[in-house]
């Protein structure tokens, strides 16, 4: 899509928004860091933002974690609120959705968009610049004040959640940060709660498909224990050997219940191109 077509889409969104014709839960494409830049029609953009979370991700969580409309959901690395939108059409007033992200801009937009949903909460958690793939990419070395990559979840959420979900977040993190996050997840999951986190997992089959040239991406570099496509900014895409994943879960106090491999390396789980790991705290 040309820059002109993109500018036209931004303007069209803004005009419709000003006329009250856009649901405030839908972020502007201009701000949405995860929007598919090849999309130029407004209706396609809105559908693209919500479709997969509504028709695949939330139904998957409902099935795997036995959720009801009164459930509590933590969306770790919620981005621009795809799952928030689906959840806001599913949860009752007794349910809870908490979205957490390291992008202040995304969190501030979501707080504004969901101001009429009292059971929808959003938290910004800063991490150090050298752990944040977006800051590294943008070259804004002084952007974060945070010293560590280890945010701690507020104590009031301990034992609260029926499911903690992350989609395409561990694929941008180093091992130490992921291990810490999984420990935090274990603290906030209630008894019977599930961790459902997506990964890019390099097992023997994925290696074979990669050698065939049939994975959705090449991962030619092995840096600091992860397969990646960028030596300059490995956090743009982090894929872990399966043995490392078992070590991380054990060290974080989770038992892996199931792994459902995604289409990035030639398999199908019906929910995402990434691999899904379902776990429970010990
Ligand atoms: C590819 S986006 C996915 C967003 C969302 N989960 C989705 O599927 O639409 C990755 C998100 O993870 C967030 N993120 C990256 N590293 C993180 C970290 N260490 N802790 C929490 N969120 C992180 C980014 O800010 C970004 O919103």
CSV table of C-alpha atoms and ligand atoms in Angstrom, one decimal:
chain,number,residue,atom,x,y,z
A,1,UNK,CA,0.0,0.0,0.0
A,2,UNK,CA,1.3,3.5,-0.8
A,3,UNK,CA,1.9,6.1,1.9
A,4,UNK,CA,-1.0,8.1,0.4
A,5,UNK,CA,-3.4,5.2,0.8
A,6,UNK,CA,-2.3,4.8,4.4
A,7,UNK,CA,-2.8,8.5,5.1
A,8,UNK,CA,-6.2,8.3,3.5
A,9,UNK,CA,-7.2,5.4,5.8
A,10,UNK,CA,-5.9,7.3,8.9
A,11,UNK,CA,-8.0,10.3,7.8
A,12,UNK,CA,-11.1,8.2,7.1
A,13,UNK,CA,-10.8,6.6,10.6
A,14,UNK,CA,-10.4,10.0,12.3
A,15,UNK,CA,-13.4,11.5,10.4
A,16,UNK,CA,-15.6,8.5,11.3
A,17,UNK,CA,-14.4,8.6,14.9
A,18,UNK,CA,-15.2,12.3,15.2
A,19,UNK,CA,-18.7,11.6,14.0
A,20,UNK,CA,-19.1,8.9,16.7
A,21,UNK,CA,-19.2,6.2,14.0
A,22,UNK,CA,-16.3,4.2,15.4
A,23,UNK,CA,-16.5,2.1,18.5
A,24,UNK,CA,-14.1,3.7,21.0
A,25,UNK,CA,-12.6,0.2,21.7
A,26,UNK,CA,-11.1,0.2,18.2
A,27,UNK,CA,-7.7,1.9,18.1
A,28,UNK,CA,-6.8,4.3,15.3
A,29,UNK,CA,-4.6,2.5,12.7
A,30,UNK,CA,-2.2,5.4,12.9
A,31,UNK,CA,-1.4,4.5,16.5
A,32,UNK,CA,-1.8,0.7,16.3
A,33,UNK,CA,1.7,-0.8,16.2
A,34,UNK,CA,0.3,-4.2,15.2
A,35,UNK,CA,-1.8,-3.2,12.3
A,36,UNK,CA,-1.2,-4.9,9.0
A,37,UNK,CA,0.1,-2.1,6.8
A,38,UNK,CA,-1.2,-3.7,3.6
A,39,UNK,CA,-4.8,-3.0,4.6
A,40,UNK,CA,-6.3,0.1,3.1
A,41,UNK,CA,-10.1,-0.1,3.7
A,42,UNK,CA,-11.6,1.0,7.0
A,43,UNK,CA,-14.0,-1.9,7.3
A,44,UNK,CA,-11.2,-4.4,6.6
A,45,UNK,CA,-9.0,-2.7,9.2
A,46,UNK,CA,-11.7,-3.0,11.9
A,47,UNK,CA,-12.5,-6.5,11.0
A,48,UNK,CA,-8.8,-7.4,10.9
A,49,UNK,CA,-8.3,-5.9,14.4
A,50,UNK,CA,-11.0,-8.0,16.1
A,51,UNK,CA,-11.7,-11.1,14.0
A,52,UNK,CA,-9.0,-13.5,15.1
A,53,UNK,CA,-9.4,-12.7,18.9
A,54,UNK,CA,-13.2,-13.0,18.7
A,55,UNK,CA,-13.4,-16.1,16.5
A,56,UNK,CA,-10.3,-18.0,17.5
A,57,UNK,CA,-8.4,-16.8,20.6
A,58,UNK,CA,-11.1,-16.2,23.1
A,59,UNK,CA,-13.1,-19.3,22.1
A,60,UNK,CA,-9.8,-21.3,22.5
A,61,UNK,CA,-9.3,-19.9,26.0
A,62,UNK,CA,-12.9,-20.6,26.9
A,63,UNK,CA,-12.5,-24.2,25.9
A,64,UNK,CA,-9.0,-24.9,27.3
A,65,UNK,CA,-9.4,-23.0,30.6
A,66,UNK,CA,-13.1,-23.7,31.1
A,67,UNK,CA,-14.0,-20.0,31.2
A,68,UNK,CA,-17.5,-18.7,31.9
A,69,UNK,CA,-18.7,-15.1,31.5
A,70,UNK,CA,-17.8,-14.5,35.2
A,71,UNK,CA,-14.1,-15.4,34.6
A,72,UNK,CA,-11.0,-13.4,35.2
A,73,UNK,CA,-8.6,-13.0,32.3
A,74,UNK,CA,-5.1,-11.6,32.4
A,75,UNK,CA,-3.8,-10.6,28.9
A,76,UNK,CA,0.0,-10.3,29.3
A,77,UNK,CA,1.4,-8.0,26.6
A,78,UNK,CA,-2.1,-7.0,25.5
A,79,UNK,CA,-0.9,-4.8,22.7
A,80,UNK,CA,-3.7,-2.7,21.2
A,81,UNK,CA,-6.5,-4.7,22.8
A,82,UNK,CA,-7.6,-7.4,20.4
A,83,UNK,CA,-8.4,-9.8,23.2
A,84,UNK,CA,-9.9,-6.9,25.3
A,85,UNK,CA,-12.4,-6.3,22.5
A,86,UNK,CA,-13.5,-10.0,22.3
A,87,UNK,CA,-13.6,-10.3,26.2
A,88,UNK,CA,-15.7,-7.1,26.5
A,89,UNK,CA,-18.4,-8.9,24.4
A,90,UNK,CA,-18.2,-12.0,26.5
A,91,UNK,CA,-17.6,-11.2,30.1
A,92,UNK,CA,-20.4,-10.4,32.5
A,93,UNK,CA,-20.1,-7.5,35.0
A,94,UNK,CA,-18.7,-10.1,37.5
A,95,UNK,CA,-15.9,-11.0,35.2
A,96,UNK,CA,-12.5,-9.2,35.1
A,97,UNK,CA,-10.2,-8.4,32.2
A,98,UNK,CA,-6.7,-7.1,33.0
A,99,UNK,CA,-4.5,-6.0,30.1
A,100,UNK,CA,-0.8,-5.3,30.7
A,101,UNK,CA,1.8,-3.9,28.3
A,102,UNK,CA,5.1,-2.2,28.1
A,103,UNK,CA,3.7,0.4,25.7
A,104,UNK,CA,2.4,3.4,27.6
A,105,UNK,CA,0.8,4.7,24.5
A,106,UNK,CA,-1.2,1.5,23.9
A,107,UNK,CA,-2.2,1.3,27.6
A,108,UNK,CA,-3.3,5.0,27.7
A,109,UNK,CA,-5.4,4.5,24.5
A,110,UNK,CA,-7.0,1.4,25.9
A,111,UNK,CA,-7.9,3.1,29.2
A,112,UNK,CA,-9.6,5.8,27.2
A,113,UNK,CA,-11.4,3.4,24.9
A,114,UNK,CA,-12.7,1.2,27.7
A,115,UNK,CA,-13.6,3.9,30.2
A,116,UNK,CA,-17.2,2.7,30.2
A,117,UNK,CA,-16.2,-0.9,31.1
A,118,UNK,CA,-15.5,-0.7,34.9
A,119,UNK,CA,-14.3,-4.4,35.0
A,120,UNK,CA,-11.7,-3.7,32.3
A,121,UNK,CA,-8.3,-2.6,33.8
A,122,UNK,CA,-5.1,-1.8,32.0
A,123,UNK,CA,-1.6,-1.5,33.5
A,124,UNK,CA,1.6,0.0,32.0
A,125,UNK,CA,4.8,-1.8,33.1
A,126,UNK,CA,8.0,-0.3,32.0
A,127,UNK,CA,11.0,-2.4,31.2
A,128,UNK,CA,14.6,-1.4,30.5
A,129,UNK,CA,15.3,-0.1,27.0
A,130,UNK,CA,17.7,-3.0,26.2
A,131,UNK,CA,14.9,-5.5,26.8
A,132,UNK,CA,12.3,-3.6,24.7
A,133,UNK,CA,12.5,-4.6,21.0
A,134,UNK,CA,10.6,-1.6,19.8
A,135,UNK,CA,12.8,0.9,21.6
A,136,UNK,CA,15.9,-0.9,20.3
A,137,UNK,CA,14.4,-0.8,16.8
A,138,UNK,CA,13.6,2.9,17.0
A,139,UNK,CA,17.0,3.6,18.4
A,140,UNK,CA,15.6,5.6,21.3
A,141,UNK,CA,18.2,4.5,23.8
A,142,UNK,CA,17.1,6.9,26.6
A,143,UNK,CA,13.4,6.2,26.4
A,144,UNK,CA,12.9,4.0,29.4
A,145,UNK,CA,13.6,4.9,33.0
A,146,UNK,CA,13.2,1.3,34.2
A,147,UNK,CA,16.4,-0.5,35.4
A,148,UNK,CA,15.1,-4.0,35.0
A,149,UNK,CA,13.0,-6.3,32.9
A,150,UNK,CA,11.3,-7.8,35.9
A,151,UNK,CA,8.0,-6.0,36.6
A,152,UNK,CA,6.0,-7.4,39.5
A,153,UNK,CA,2.3,-7.8,39.4
A,154,UNK,CA,0.3,-5.9,42.1
A,155,UNK,CA,-0.4,-8.0,45.1
A,156,UNK,CA,-4.2,-7.5,44.9
A,157,UNK,CA,-4.2,-9.8,41.9
A,158,UNK,CA,-2.7,-12.8,43.6
A,159,UNK,CA,-4.7,-16.0,43.0
A,160,UNK,CA,-7.2,-14.0,41.0
A,161,UNK,CA,-7.1,-15.2,37.5
A,162,UNK,CA,-8.7,-18.2,35.7
A,163,UNK,CA,-6.4,-17.8,32.8
A,164,UNK,CA,-3.2,-15.8,32.0
A,165,UNK,CA,-2.8,-15.5,28.3
A,166,UNK,CA,0.0,-14.0,26.2
A,167,UNK,CA,0.1,-14.0,22.5
A,168,UNK,CA,3.3,-13.2,20.6
A,169,UNK,CA,5.1,-11.8,23.6
A,170,UNK,CA,7.6,-14.5,24.6
A,171,UNK,CA,8.6,-14.2,21.0
A,172,UNK,CA,10.2,-10.8,21.9
A,173,UNK,CA,11.8,-11.7,25.2
A,174,UNK,CA,15.0,-13.2,26.6
A,175,UNK,CA,14.9,-16.3,28.7
A,176,UNK,CA,15.4,-14.5,32.1
A,177,UNK,CA,12.5,-12.1,31.5
A,178,UNK,CA,10.2,-15.0,30.4
A,179,UNK,CA,11.1,-17.1,33.4
A,180,UNK,CA,10.3,-14.1,35.7
A,181,UNK,CA,7.0,-13.5,33.9
A,182,UNK,CA,6.0,-17.1,34.3
A,183,UNK,CA,6.7,-17.0,38.0
A,184,UNK,CA,4.5,-13.9,38.3
A,185,UNK,CA,1.8,-15.7,36.3
A,186,UNK,CA,2.0,-18.6,38.8
A,187,UNK,CA,1.3,-16.1,41.6
A,188,UNK,CA,-1.8,-14.5,40.1
A,189,UNK,CA,-3.4,-17.7,38.8
A,190,UNK,CA,-6.1,-19.1,41.1
A,191,UNK,CA,-6.2,-22.9,41.9
A,192,UNK,CA,-7.4,-24.5,38.7
A,193,UNK,CA,-6.1,-21.6,36.6
A,194,UNK,CA,-4.2,-22.1,33.4
A,195,UNK,CA,-1.2,-20.4,31.8
A,196,UNK,CA,-1.7,-20.2,28.0
A,197,UNK,CA,1.3,-18.6,26.3
A,198,UNK,CA,2.4,-18.6,22.7
A,199,UNK,CA,6.0,-19.3,21.5
A,200,UNK,CA,8.0,-20.1,18.5
A,201,UNK,CA,9.4,-23.5,19.5
A,202,UNK,CA,12.3,-25.1,17.7
A,203,UNK,CA,11.9,-28.9,18.0
A,204,UNK,CA,13.2,-31.6,15.6
A,205,UNK,CA,10.2,-31.2,13.3
A,206,UNK,CA,10.5,-27.4,13.1
A,207,UNK,CA,14.2,-27.8,12.4
A,208,UNK,CA,13.4,-30.2,9.6
A,209,UNK,CA,10.7,-27.9,8.1
A,210,UNK,CA,13.2,-25.0,8.3
A,211,UNK,CA,15.8,-27.0,6.4
A,212,UNK,CA,13.2,-27.6,3.8
A,213,UNK,CA,12.7,-23.8,3.5
A,214,UNK,CA,9.1,-24.1,4.5
A,215,UNK,CA,8.8,-22.3,7.8
A,216,UNK,CA,7.1,-18.9,7.6
A,217,UNK,CA,10.4,-17.3,8.4
A,218,UNK,CA,14.1,-18.1,8.3
A,219,UNK,CA,16.0,-18.0,11.6
A,220,UNK,CA,19.6,-18.1,10.6
A,221,UNK,CA,21.2,-16.8,13.8
A,222,UNK,CA,21.5,-18.4,17.2
A,223,UNK,CA,22.2,-15.6,19.8
A,224,UNK,CA,22.2,-16.0,23.5
A,225,UNK,CA,20.3,-19.3,23.4
A,226,UNK,CA,17.6,-18.2,20.9
A,227,UNK,CA,17.1,-18.6,17.2
A,228,UNK,CA,16.4,-15.2,15.5
A,229,UNK,CA,16.5,-13.5,12.2
A,230,UNK,CA,18.2,-10.3,13.4
A,231,UNK,CA,21.7,-10.2,14.9
A,232,UNK,CA,21.3,-6.4,15.5
A,233,UNK,CA,18.0,-6.7,17.4
A,234,UNK,CA,17.5,-10.4,18.3
A,235,UNK,CA,14.3,-9.5,20.3
A,236,UNK,CA,12.5,-8.8,17.0
A,237,UNK,CA,11.9,-12.6,16.9
A,238,UNK,CA,13.0,-15.1,19.6
A,239,UNK,CA,12.4,-18.8,19.0
A,240,UNK,CA,13.5,-21.2,21.7
A,241,UNK,CA,14.8,-24.8,21.6
A,242,UNK,CA,12.1,-27.1,23.1
A,243,UNK,CA,14.6,-28.3,25.8
A,244,UNK,CA,15.0,-24.7,27.0
A,245,UNK,CA,11.2,-24.3,27.2
A,246,UNK,CA,10.9,-27.3,29.5
A,247,UNK,CA,13.7,-25.9,31.7
A,248,UNK,CA,12.1,-22.4,31.8
A,249,UNK,CA,8.7,-23.8,32.9
A,250,UNK,CA,10.2,-26.1,35.5
A,251,UNK,CA,12.3,-23.2,37.0
A,252,UNK,CA,9.2,-20.9,37.0
A,253,UNK,CA,7.1,-23.5,38.9
A,254,UNK,CA,4.8,-24.5,36.0
A,255,UNK,CA,4.0,-28.0,34.8
A,256,UNK,CA,3.4,-28.1,31.0
A,257,UNK,CA,0.0,-29.7,30.3
A,258,UNK,CA,0.1,-29.6,26.5
A,259,UNK,CA,1.8,-28.0,23.5
A,260,UNK,CA,-0.1,-27.3,20.4
A,261,UNK,CA,2.1,-26.5,17.5
A,262,UNK,CA,1.2,-23.7,15.0
A,263,UNK,CA,1.5,-23.2,11.3
A,264,UNK,CA,4.7,-21.2,11.3
A,265,UNK,CA,6.5,-24.5,11.0
A,266,UNK,CA,4.0,-26.5,9.1
A,267,UNK,CA,1.5,-27.7,11.8
A,268,UNK,CA,-2.0,-26.5,12.8
A,269,UNK,CA,-3.5,-25.7,16.1
A,270,UNK,CA,-6.6,-23.8,14.8
A,271,UNK,CA,-5.9,-20.7,16.9
A,272,UNK,CA,-2.6,-19.1,15.9
A,273,UNK,CA,0.4,-19.5,13.7
A,274,UNK,CA,2.5,-19.6,16.9
A,275,UNK,CA,3.0,-22.7,19.2
A,276,UNK,CA,0.8,-22.7,22.3
A,277,UNK,CA,2.0,-24.0,25.6
A,278,UNK,CA,-0.7,-24.7,28.2
A,279,UNK,CA,0.6,-25.0,31.8
A,280,UNK,CA,-0.5,-25.0,35.4
A,281,UNK,CA,1.5,-23.9,38.4
A,282,UNK,CA,2.8,-26.8,40.6
B,1,LIG,C1,3.4,-8.6,18.6
B,1,LIG,S1,2.7,-7.7,19.9
B,1,LIG,C2,1.3,-8.7,20.4
B,1,LIG,C3,0.2,-7.9,21.1
B,1,LIG,C4,-1.0,-8.8,21.5
B,1,LIG,N1,-0.7,-9.8,22.4
B,1,LIG,C5,-1.7,-9.3,20.3
B,1,LIG,O1,-1.6,-10.5,20.1
B,1,LIG,O2,-2.3,-8.5,19.6
B,1,LIG,C6,3.8,-7.9,21.2
B,1,LIG,C7,3.4,-7.1,22.4
B,1,LIG,O3,4.2,-7.5,23.5
B,1,LIG,C8,4.5,-6.4,24.3
B,1,LIG,N2,5.7,-6.8,25.0
B,1,LIG,C9,7.0,-7.0,24.5
B,1,LIG,N3,7.8,-7.3,25.5
B,1,LIG,C10,7.1,-7.4,26.6
B,1,LIG,C11,7.4,-7.6,28.0
B,1,LIG,N4,8.6,-7.9,28.4
B,1,LIG,N5,6.4,-7.6,28.9
B,1,LIG,C12,5.1,-7.3,28.5
B,1,LIG,N6,4.8,-7.0,27.3
B,1,LIG,C13,5.8,-7.0,26.3
B,1,LIG,C14,4.7,-5.3,23.2
B,1,LIG,O4,4.6,-4.0,23.8
B,1,LIG,C15,3.6,-5.6,22.3
B,1,LIG,O5,2.4,-4.9,22.6
